[in-house]
């Protein structure tokens, strides 16, 4: 990265962090960086390109910790920790976080896409251990939507969303839907077990099917079976994905 581009990026990031509303003008960036508008547009294309670079620049340190993290033996705990670090990053960088998730950003920043890939990879590990109720890709969308949603509320409306346990409560509620009861701990499987009736057993069977299909699909992707032709493997994978994403009636 050239010194001029780096200076523009550093100045823009500082202006975004200190802005009352998180927005900056290209004119203000150019004046603070001591460059002309042609230099800014040559390096970043337009304002959106500059802001996208600011997001990636600011999020890089957060992603570095995720990249260097060695997966633990329990993917569920890794996913809990991942949720918490995501929320913590938002609270420490409110303007940057709002910018990152702004509808005005027509092209998702590379940092956001990488974060989603890391989340999906952790969920695939959970699926391989039989701990996921549904397909990893759908689970990733659910978790990311909820994590981003609560984080945006916490940084955008801090006087309304004041409960310090809110993020953790929503995390646990979403995880209870995504993970199997056994993966969530004994407290989620023992309560009410003695009072389950025929209807509960039938509902439980409907919930087991997506989890079983998810587990099998993950194992087959990790270790393809030589018994199947490529076409058969693709067809079986499609069937299992459909079952994984089935919503119990």
CSV table of C-alpha atoms in Angstrom, one decimal:
chain,number,residue,atom,x,y,z
A,1,UNK,CA,0.0,0.0,0.0
A,2,UNK,CA,1.4,3.4,-1.0
A,3,UNK,CA,2.1,6.0,1.7
A,4,UNK,CA,-0.6,8.3,0.2
A,5,UNK,CA,-3.2,5.6,0.3
A,6,UNK,CA,-2.3,4.6,3.8
A,7,UNK,CA,-2.5,8.2,5.0
A,8,UNK,CA,-5.9,8.7,3.4
A,9,UNK,CA,-7.2,5.5,5.0
A,10,UNK,CA,-5.8,6.3,8.5
A,11,UNK,CA,-7.4,9.8,8.3
A,12,UNK,CA,-10.7,8.5,7.1
A,13,UNK,CA,-10.8,5.9,9.9
A,14,UNK,CA,-10.1,8.5,12.5
A,15,UNK,CA,-12.8,10.9,11.1
A,16,UNK,CA,-15.3,8.1,11.1
A,17,UNK,CA,-14.6,7.1,14.7
A,18,UNK,CA,-14.9,10.7,15.9
A,19,UNK,CA,-17.9,11.7,13.8
A,20,UNK,CA,-21.1,12.3,15.7
A,21,UNK,CA,-23.1,10.3,13.2
A,22,UNK,CA,-20.4,8.1,11.8
A,23,UNK,CA,-20.4,9.8,8.4
A,24,UNK,CA,-17.6,11.7,6.7
A,25,UNK,CA,-17.3,13.7,3.5
A,26,UNK,CA,-14.5,13.0,0.9
A,27,UNK,CA,-13.7,16.7,1.1
A,28,UNK,CA,-13.0,16.5,4.8
A,29,UNK,CA,-10.9,13.4,4.3
A,30,UNK,CA,-8.8,15.1,1.6
A,31,UNK,CA,-8.3,18.3,3.7
A,32,UNK,CA,-7.2,16.3,6.8
A,33,UNK,CA,-4.9,14.0,4.7
A,34,UNK,CA,-3.5,16.9,2.7
A,35,UNK,CA,-4.3,15.4,-0.7
A,36,UNK,CA,-6.4,16.4,-3.6
A,37,UNK,CA,-9.7,14.7,-4.6
A,38,UNK,CA,-8.1,13.0,-7.6
A,39,UNK,CA,-5.7,11.1,-5.3
A,40,UNK,CA,-8.5,9.8,-3.2
A,41,UNK,CA,-10.6,8.7,-6.2
A,42,UNK,CA,-7.5,7.1,-7.9
A,43,UNK,CA,-6.9,4.9,-4.8
A,44,UNK,CA,-10.5,4.2,-3.7
A,45,UNK,CA,-12.7,4.9,-6.7
A,46,UNK,CA,-15.5,6.7,-4.9
A,47,UNK,CA,-16.8,7.4,-1.4
A,48,UNK,CA,-18.3,3.9,-1.0
A,49,UNK,CA,-14.9,2.4,-2.0
A,50,UNK,CA,-13.2,4.5,0.7
A,51,UNK,CA,-15.7,3.6,3.4
A,52,UNK,CA,-15.5,0.0,2.5
A,53,UNK,CA,-11.7,0.1,2.8
A,54,UNK,CA,-12.1,1.9,6.2
A,55,UNK,CA,-14.4,-1.0,7.4
A,56,UNK,CA,-11.9,-3.6,6.3
A,57,UNK,CA,-9.0,-1.7,7.8
A,58,UNK,CA,-10.8,-1.3,11.2
A,59,UNK,CA,-12.1,-4.9,11.2
A,60,UNK,CA,-8.7,-6.4,10.3
A,61,UNK,CA,-7.5,-6.5,13.9
A,62,UNK,CA,-10.6,-8.3,15.0
A,63,UNK,CA,-10.3,-10.8,12.2
A,64,UNK,CA,-6.7,-11.4,13.0
A,65,UNK,CA,-7.7,-12.8,16.3
A,66,UNK,CA,-10.2,-15.1,14.7
A,67,UNK,CA,-7.8,-16.3,12.0
A,68,UNK,CA,-5.1,-17.1,14.6
A,69,UNK,CA,-7.6,-18.8,16.9
A,70,UNK,CA,-7.0,-22.6,17.0
A,71,UNK,CA,-10.3,-24.4,17.0
A,72,UNK,CA,-11.2,-25.9,20.4
A,73,UNK,CA,-12.5,-29.4,21.0
A,74,UNK,CA,-16.0,-27.9,21.6
A,75,UNK,CA,-17.3,-25.9,18.6
A,76,UNK,CA,-20.3,-24.8,20.7
A,77,UNK,CA,-18.1,-22.9,23.1
A,78,UNK,CA,-16.1,-21.5,20.2
A,79,UNK,CA,-19.4,-20.2,18.7
A,80,UNK,CA,-20.5,-18.7,22.1
A,81,UNK,CA,-17.1,-16.9,22.3
A,82,UNK,CA,-17.4,-15.8,18.7
A,83,UNK,CA,-20.8,-14.2,19.4
A,84,UNK,CA,-19.4,-12.4,22.5
A,85,UNK,CA,-16.4,-11.1,20.7
A,86,UNK,CA,-18.5,-9.8,17.8
A,87,UNK,CA,-20.8,-7.9,20.2
A,88,UNK,CA,-17.8,-6.5,22.1
A,89,UNK,CA,-16.2,-5.3,18.9
A,90,UNK,CA,-19.4,-3.5,18.0
A,91,UNK,CA,-19.6,-1.8,21.4
A,92,UNK,CA,-16.0,-0.6,21.2
A,93,UNK,CA,-16.3,0.6,17.6
A,94,UNK,CA,-19.9,1.9,17.2
A,95,UNK,CA,-19.5,4.1,14.2
A,96,UNK,CA,-17.4,1.6,12.3
A,97,UNK,CA,-19.9,-1.2,13.1
A,98,UNK,CA,-22.9,0.9,12.0
A,99,UNK,CA,-21.0,1.7,8.8
A,100,UNK,CA,-20.1,-1.9,8.2
A,101,UNK,CA,-23.8,-2.9,8.3
A,102,UNK,CA,-25.3,0.2,6.6
A,103,UNK,CA,-27.8,-0.4,3.8
A,104,UNK,CA,-26.0,2.2,1.8
A,105,UNK,CA,-23.0,-0.1,1.4
A,106,UNK,CA,-24.0,-1.7,-1.9
A,107,UNK,CA,-21.0,-4.1,-1.8
A,108,UNK,CA,-20.5,-6.0,1.4
A,109,UNK,CA,-17.0,-5.3,2.8
A,110,UNK,CA,-14.6,-8.2,2.5
A,111,UNK,CA,-14.3,-8.3,6.3
A,112,UNK,CA,-18.0,-9.1,6.7
A,113,UNK,CA,-17.8,-11.9,4.2
A,114,UNK,CA,-14.8,-13.4,5.8
A,115,UNK,CA,-16.4,-13.3,9.2
A,116,UNK,CA,-19.4,-15.1,7.8
A,117,UNK,CA,-17.1,-17.8,6.3
A,118,UNK,CA,-15.4,-18.3,9.7
A,119,UNK,CA,-18.8,-18.7,11.4
A,120,UNK,CA,-20.0,-21.2,8.8
A,121,UNK,CA,-16.8,-23.3,9.3
A,122,UNK,CA,-17.3,-23.5,13.0
A,123,UNK,CA,-20.9,-24.6,12.4
A,124,UNK,CA,-19.7,-27.3,10.1
A,125,UNK,CA,-17.5,-28.6,12.9
A,126,UNK,CA,-20.6,-28.7,15.1
A,127,UNK,CA,-22.5,-30.6,12.4
A,128,UNK,CA,-19.8,-33.2,12.1
A,129,UNK,CA,-20.1,-33.8,15.8
A,130,UNK,CA,-23.9,-34.2,15.5
A,131,UNK,CA,-24.6,-31.1,17.5
A,132,UNK,CA,-26.5,-29.1,14.8
A,133,UNK,CA,-30.3,-29.2,14.2
A,134,UNK,CA,-30.1,-27.8,10.7
A,135,UNK,CA,-27.8,-27.1,7.8
A,136,UNK,CA,-24.7,-25.0,8.7
A,137,UNK,CA,-25.4,-22.5,6.0
A,138,UNK,CA,-28.9,-21.7,7.3
A,139,UNK,CA,-27.6,-21.8,10.9
A,140,UNK,CA,-24.9,-19.2,10.0
A,141,UNK,CA,-27.6,-16.9,8.5
A,142,UNK,CA,-29.7,-17.2,11.6
A,143,UNK,CA,-26.9,-16.6,14.0
A,144,UNK,CA,-25.3,-13.7,12.1
A,145,UNK,CA,-28.7,-12.0,11.6
A,146,UNK,CA,-29.4,-12.2,15.3
A,147,UNK,CA,-25.8,-11.2,16.4
A,148,UNK,CA,-25.8,-8.2,14.0
A,149,UNK,CA,-29.3,-7.2,15.0
A,150,UNK,CA,-28.7,-7.1,18.8
A,151,UNK,CA,-25.3,-5.4,18.3
A,152,UNK,CA,-26.8,-2.7,16.1
A,153,UNK,CA,-29.5,-2.0,18.7
A,154,UNK,CA,-26.9,-1.8,21.5
A,155,UNK,CA,-24.8,0.8,19.6
A,156,UNK,CA,-27.6,2.7,17.9
A,157,UNK,CA,-30.0,3.0,20.9
A,158,UNK,CA,-27.9,2.6,24.0
A,159,UNK,CA,-30.5,4.5,26.2
A,160,UNK,CA,-33.2,2.1,25.3
A,161,UNK,CA,-31.3,-1.2,25.2
A,162,UNK,CA,-29.6,-0.9,28.6
A,163,UNK,CA,-29.7,-4.6,29.9
A,164,UNK,CA,-26.0,-5.8,29.9
A,165,UNK,CA,-27.2,-9.4,29.7
A,166,UNK,CA,-29.3,-8.8,26.5
A,167,UNK,CA,-26.7,-10.0,24.0
A,168,UNK,CA,-26.0,-13.2,26.0
A,169,UNK,CA,-29.8,-13.9,26.4
A,170,UNK,CA,-30.4,-13.6,22.7
A,171,UNK,CA,-27.3,-15.7,22.0
A,172,UNK,CA,-28.6,-18.5,24.1
A,173,UNK,CA,-32.1,-18.3,22.7
A,174,UNK,CA,-30.8,-18.5,19.1
A,175,UNK,CA,-28.3,-21.3,20.0
A,176,UNK,CA,-31.2,-23.3,21.6
A,177,UNK,CA,-32.9,-23.3,18.2
A,178,UNK,CA,-29.8,-24.1,16.2
A,179,UNK,CA,-28.1,-26.7,18.3
A,180,UNK,CA,-29.4,-30.0,19.6
A,181,UNK,CA,-30.6,-30.2,23.3
A,182,UNK,CA,-27.7,-32.5,24.1
A,183,UNK,CA,-25.2,-29.9,22.8
A,184,UNK,CA,-26.7,-27.1,24.9
A,185,UNK,CA,-26.2,-29.0,28.2
A,186,UNK,CA,-28.1,-31.3,30.5
A,187,UNK,CA,-30.4,-28.5,31.8
A,188,UNK,CA,-32.0,-28.2,28.3
A,189,UNK,CA,-32.7,-32.0,28.1
A,190,UNK,CA,-33.8,-32.9,31.6
A,191,UNK,CA,-36.5,-30.3,32.2
A,192,UNK,CA,-39.9,-31.8,31.5
A,193,UNK,CA,-38.6,-35.1,30.2
A,194,UNK,CA,-40.7,-37.1,32.7
A,195,UNK,CA,-43.9,-35.4,31.5
A,196,UNK,CA,-43.6,-35.8,27.8
A,197,UNK,CA,-46.5,-37.5,26.1
A,198,UNK,CA,-47.2,-39.0,22.7
A,199,UNK,CA,-47.5,-35.6,21.1
A,200,UNK,CA,-44.2,-34.5,22.5
A,201,UNK,CA,-42.5,-37.7,21.3
A,202,UNK,CA,-43.9,-37.1,17.8
A,203,UNK,CA,-42.7,-33.5,17.8
A,204,UNK,CA,-39.3,-34.7,19.0
A,205,UNK,CA,-39.0,-37.1,16.1
A,206,UNK,CA,-39.8,-34.3,13.7
A,207,UNK,CA,-36.9,-32.3,15.2
A,208,UNK,CA,-34.5,-35.2,15.2
A,209,UNK,CA,-34.8,-35.7,11.4
A,210,UNK,CA,-33.2,-32.4,10.4
A,211,UNK,CA,-30.4,-32.8,12.9
A,212,UNK,CA,-29.7,-36.3,11.7
A,213,UNK,CA,-29.7,-35.2,8.1
A,214,UNK,CA,-27.3,-32.4,8.9
A,215,UNK,CA,-24.9,-34.7,10.8
A,216,UNK,CA,-24.9,-37.2,7.9
A,217,UNK,CA,-24.4,-34.5,5.3
A,218,UNK,CA,-21.5,-33.0,7.2
A,219,UNK,CA,-19.8,-36.4,7.5
A,220,UNK,CA,-20.3,-37.3,3.9
A,221,UNK,CA,-18.8,-33.9,2.8
A,222,UNK,CA,-15.8,-34.5,5.1
A,223,UNK,CA,-15.3,-38.1,3.9
A,224,UNK,CA,-16.9,-38.8,0.6
A,225,UNK,CA,-18.0,-42.4,0.1
A,226,UNK,CA,-16.3,-44.3,-2.8
A,227,UNK,CA,-19.5,-46.4,-3.1
A,228,UNK,CA,-21.3,-43.5,-4.8
A,229,UNK,CA,-20.7,-42.0,-8.2
A,230,UNK,CA,-20.3,-38.2,-8.2
A,231,UNK,CA,-23.8,-37.8,-9.5
A,232,UNK,CA,-25.2,-40.0,-6.7
A,233,UNK,CA,-23.2,-38.1,-4.1
A,234,UNK,CA,-24.6,-34.8,-5.4
A,235,UNK,CA,-28.1,-36.1,-5.4
A,236,UNK,CA,-27.8,-37.5,-1.9
A,237,UNK,CA,-26.3,-34.2,-0.7
A,238,UNK,CA,-29.2,-32.3,-2.2
A,239,UNK,CA,-31.8,-34.6,-0.4
A,240,UNK,CA,-29.9,-34.3,2.9
A,241,UNK,CA,-29.8,-30.5,2.6
A,242,UNK,CA,-33.5,-30.4,2.0
A,243,UNK,CA,-34.2,-32.5,5.1
A,244,UNK,CA,-31.7,-30.4,7.1
A,245,UNK,CA,-33.7,-27.3,6.4
A,246,UNK,CA,-37.1,-28.8,7.1
A,247,UNK,CA,-39.1,-26.8,9.5
A,248,UNK,CA,-41.1,-29.0,12.0
A,249,UNK,CA,-44.8,-28.4,11.6
